[in-house]
Amino acid sequence: MKIDIQWQGKMEFKTEAPSGHHITMDASSEVGGENRGPRPTEMLLSAVGTCSGIDIVDILEKMRLEVQSFSMEVRGERANEFPKKFTSVHMHYCLTGDLPIEKVRRAVHLSVEKYCTVSNSLSARITASFEVNGERFTM
Protein backbone atom coordinates (compact mmCIF):
# COMPACT_ATOMS: atom_id res chain seq x y z
CA MET A 1 0.00 0.00 0.00
CA LYS A 2 1.24 3.46 -0.84
CA ILE A 3 -0.11 6.76 0.51
CA ASP A 4 0.92 10.03 -1.12
CA ILE A 5 1.30 12.96 1.27
CA GLN A 6 1.81 16.58 0.28
CA TRP A 7 2.80 19.36 2.66
CA GLN A 8 0.34 22.28 2.43
CA GLY A 9 2.35 24.76 4.50
CA LYS A 10 2.85 25.31 8.23
CA MET A 11 1.82 21.98 9.86
CA GLU A 12 -0.87 20.94 7.34
CA PHE A 13 -0.53 17.83 5.19
CA LYS A 14 -2.92 16.38 2.63
CA THR A 15 -2.95 12.64 2.03
CA GLU A 16 -4.21 10.74 -0.98
CA ALA A 17 -5.07 7.10 -0.42
CA PRO A 18 -4.97 4.41 -3.11
CA SER A 19 -8.79 4.48 -3.00
CA GLY A 20 -8.65 8.07 -4.27
CA HIS A 21 -9.84 9.65 -1.03
CA HIS A 22 -8.10 12.69 0.42
CA ILE A 23 -7.58 13.51 4.07
CA THR A 24 -6.19 16.75 5.44
CA MET A 25 -4.40 16.56 8.77
CA ASP A 26 -3.06 19.48 10.75
CA ALA A 27 -1.72 20.49 14.14
CA SER A 28 -3.26 22.84 16.67
CA SER A 29 -2.41 26.53 16.65
CA GLU A 30 -0.44 26.01 19.89
CA VAL A 31 2.22 24.11 17.92
CA GLY A 32 2.13 26.09 14.67
CA GLY A 33 -0.81 24.55 12.85
CA GLU A 34 -4.09 26.10 11.79
CA ASN A 35 -6.47 23.34 12.94
CA ARG A 36 -7.56 22.55 9.37
CA GLY A 37 -7.98 18.85 10.04
CA PRO A 38 -7.71 16.12 12.63
CA ARG A 39 -4.40 15.31 14.29
CA PRO A 40 -2.60 12.14 13.17
CA THR A 41 -3.15 10.62 16.61
CA GLU A 42 -6.89 11.26 16.30
CA MET A 43 -6.84 9.56 12.92
CA LEU A 44 -5.00 6.59 14.41
CA LEU A 45 -7.68 6.04 17.07
CA SER A 46 -10.37 6.57 14.42
CA ALA A 47 -8.69 3.94 12.25
CA VAL A 48 -8.53 1.45 15.14
CA GLY A 49 -12.24 1.83 15.85
CA THR A 50 -13.35 1.82 12.24
CA CYS A 51 -11.20 -1.20 11.35
CA SER A 52 -12.65 -3.15 14.25
CA GLY A 53 -16.19 -1.95 13.49
CA ILE A 54 -15.93 -3.17 9.90
CA ASP A 55 -14.79 -6.56 11.18
CA ILE A 56 -17.67 -6.81 13.65
CA VAL A 57 -20.35 -5.89 11.10
CA ASP A 58 -18.86 -8.37 8.63
CA ILE A 59 -18.68 -11.18 11.19
CA LEU A 60 -22.25 -10.59 12.41
CA GLU A 61 -23.54 -10.50 8.82
CA LYS A 62 -21.81 -13.82 8.15
CA MET A 63 -23.67 -15.15 11.22
CA ARG A 64 -26.83 -13.95 9.43
CA LEU A 65 -27.51 -11.33 12.09
CA GLU A 66 -28.81 -7.86 11.29
CA VAL A 67 -27.35 -4.89 13.13
CA GLN A 68 -29.87 -2.05 13.48
CA SER A 69 -27.43 0.53 14.85
CA PHE A 70 -23.78 0.53 15.84
CA SER A 71 -21.64 3.18 17.50
CA MET A 72 -18.46 3.05 19.49
CA GLU A 73 -16.24 5.03 21.77
CA VAL A 74 -12.47 4.61 21.49
CA ARG A 75 -10.21 5.90 24.25
CA GLY A 76 -6.45 5.95 24.08
CA GLU A 77 -3.91 6.54 26.82
CA ARG A 78 -0.51 7.90 25.82
CA ALA A 79 2.89 7.83 27.46
CA ASN A 80 4.14 11.08 28.97
CA GLU A 81 7.59 10.78 27.40
CA PHE A 82 8.41 11.03 23.71
CA PRO A 83 7.44 9.50 21.40
CA LYS A 84 4.27 9.64 23.56
CA LYS A 85 2.95 6.49 21.93
CA PHE A 86 -0.38 4.96 22.83
CA THR A 87 0.09 2.59 25.76
CA SER A 88 -3.49 1.38 25.92
CA VAL A 89 -6.62 1.60 23.81
CA HIS A 90 -10.12 0.72 24.99
CA MET A 91 -12.97 0.23 22.54
CA HIS A 92 -16.58 0.21 23.71
CA TYR A 93 -19.11 -0.96 21.13
CA CYS A 94 -22.85 -0.14 21.33
CA LEU A 95 -25.10 -2.27 19.12
CA THR A 96 -28.83 -2.66 18.77
CA GLY A 97 -30.84 -5.35 17.08
CA ASP A 98 -31.86 -8.95 17.61
CA LEU A 99 -28.31 -9.91 18.51
CA PRO A 100 -27.45 -12.86 20.79
CA ILE A 101 -24.92 -11.71 23.39
CA GLU A 102 -22.52 -14.61 22.88
CA LYS A 103 -22.40 -14.02 19.12
CA VAL A 104 -21.60 -10.35 19.63
CA ARG A 105 -18.97 -11.32 22.20
CA ARG A 106 -17.46 -13.73 19.65
CA ALA A 107 -17.44 -11.06 16.91
CA VAL A 108 -15.76 -8.52 19.20
CA HIS A 109 -13.20 -11.08 20.33
CA LEU A 110 -12.35 -12.13 16.76
CA SER A 111 -11.95 -8.54 15.67
CA VAL A 112 -9.76 -7.45 18.57
CA GLU A 113 -7.66 -10.60 18.85
CA LYS A 114 -7.38 -11.73 15.24
CA TYR A 115 -8.72 -9.64 12.37
CA CYS A 116 -8.28 -5.91 13.02
CA THR A 117 -5.10 -5.01 11.17
CA VAL A 118 -4.83 -1.58 12.76
CA SER A 119 -5.18 -2.60 16.41
CA ASN A 120 -2.89 -5.56 15.90
CA SER A 121 -0.26 -3.23 14.40
CA LEU A 122 -0.03 -1.24 17.64
CA SER A 123 2.12 -2.13 20.62
CA ALA A 124 -0.57 -0.71 22.92
CA ARG A 125 -2.64 -2.92 25.21
CA ILE A 126 -6.06 -3.26 23.55
CA THR A 127 -9.19 -3.88 25.63
CA ALA A 128 -12.86 -3.95 24.73
CA SER A 129 -16.35 -3.89 26.17
CA PHE A 130 -19.73 -3.83 24.49
CA GLU A 131 -23.41 -3.31 25.00
CA VAL A 132 -26.34 -4.78 23.17
CA ASN A 133 -29.68 -3.01 23.39
CA GLY A 134 -28.41 -1.03 26.38
CA GLU A 135 -27.15 -4.01 28.39
CA ARG A 136 -23.40 -3.65 29.13
CA PHE A 137 -20.84 -6.50 28.99
CA THR A 138 -17.10 -6.78 29.52
CA MET A 139 -14.72 -9.07 27.72
C-alpha positions in Angstrom: 0.0 0.0 0.0 1.2 3.5 -0.8 -0.1 6.8 0.5 0.9 10.0 -1.1 1.3 13.0 1.3 1.8 16.6 0.3 2.8 19.4 2.7 0.3 22.3 2.4 2.3 24.8 4.5 2.8 25.3 8.2 1.8 22.0 9.9 -0.9 20.9 7.3 -0.5 17.8 5.2 -2.9 16.4 2.6 -2.9 12.6 2.0 -4.2 10.7 -1.0 -5.1 7.1 -0.4 -5.0 4.4 -3.1 -8.8 4.5 -3.0 -8.6 8.1 -4.3 -9.8 9.6 -1.0 -8.1 12.7 0.4 -7.6 13.5 4.1 -6.2 16.8 5.4 -4.4 16.6 8.8 -3.1 19.5 10.7 -1.7 20.5 14.1 -3.3 22.8 16.7 -2.4 26.5 16.7 -0.4 26.0 19.9 2.2 24.1 17.9 2.1 26.1 14.7 -0.8 24.6 12.9 -4.1 26.1 11.8 -6.5 23.3 12.9 -7.6 22.5 9.4 -8.0 18.8 10.0 -7.7 16.1 12.6 -4.4 15.3 14.3 -2.6 12.1 13.2 -3.2 10.6 16.6 -6.9 11.3 16.3 -6.8 9.6 12.9 -5.0 6.6 14.4 -7.7 6.0 17.1 -10.4 6.6 14.4 -8.7 3.9 12.3 -8.5 1.4 15.1 -12.2 1.8 15.8 -13.3 1.8 12.2 -11.2 -1.2 11.3 -12.6 -3.1 14.3 -16.2 -2.0 13.5 -15.9 -3.2 9.9 -14.8 -6.6 11.2 -17.7 -6.8 13.7 -20.3 -5.9 11.1 -18.9 -8.4 8.6 -18.7 -11.2 11.2 -22.2 -10.6 12.4 -23.5 -10.5 8.8 -21.8 -13.8 8.2 -23.7 -15.1 11.2 -26.8 -14.0 9.4 -27.5 -11.3 12.1 -28.8 -7.9 11.3 -27.3 -4.9 13.1 -29.9 -2.0 13.5 -27.4 0.5 14.8 -23.8 0.5 15.8 -21.6 3.2 17.5 -18.5 3.0 19.5 -16.2 5.0 21.8 -12.5 4.6 21.5 -10.2 5.9 24.2 -6.4 5.9 24.1 -3.9 6.5 26.8 -0.5 7.9 25.8 2.9 7.8 27.5 4.1 11.1 29.0 7.6 10.8 27.4 8.4 11.0 23.7 7.4 9.5 21.4 4.3 9.6 23.6 3.0 6.5 21.9 -0.4 5.0 22.8 0.1 2.6 25.8 -3.5 1.4 25.9 -6.6 1.6 23.8 -10.1 0.7 25.0 -13.0 0.2 22.5 -16.6 0.2 23.7 -19.1 -1.0 21.1 -22.8 -0.1 21.3 -25.1 -2.3 19.1 -28.8 -2.7 18.8 -30.8 -5.4 17.1 -31.9 -9.0 17.6 -28.3 -9.9 18.5 -27.5 -12.9 20.8 -24.9 -11.7 23.4 -22.5 -14.6 22.9 -22.4 -14.0 19.1 -21.6 -10.4 19.6 -19.0 -11.3 22.2 -17.5 -13.7 19.6 -17.4 -11.1 16.9 -15.8 -8.5 19.2 -13.2 -11.1 20.3 -12.4 -12.1 16.8 -12.0 -8.5 15.7 -9.8 -7.4 18.6 -7.7 -10.6 18.8 -7.4 -11.7 15.2 -8.7 -9.6 12.4 -8.3 -5.9 13.0 -5.1 -5.0 11.2 -4.8 -1.6 12.8 -5.2 -2.6 16.4 -2.9 -5.6 15.9 -0.3 -3.2 14.4 0.0 -1.2 17.6 2.1 -2.1 20.6 -0.6 -0.7 22.9 -2.6 -2.9 25.2 -6.1 -3.3 23.6 -9.2 -3.9 25.6 -12.9 -3.9 24.7 -16.3 -3.9 26.2 -19.7 -3.8 24.5 -23.4 -3.3 25.0 -26.3 -4.8 23.2 -29.7 -3.0 23.4 -28.4 -1.0 26.4 -27.2 -4.0 28.4 -23.4 -3.7 29.1 -20.8 -6.5 29.0 -17.1 -6.8 29.5 -14.7 -9.1 27.7 
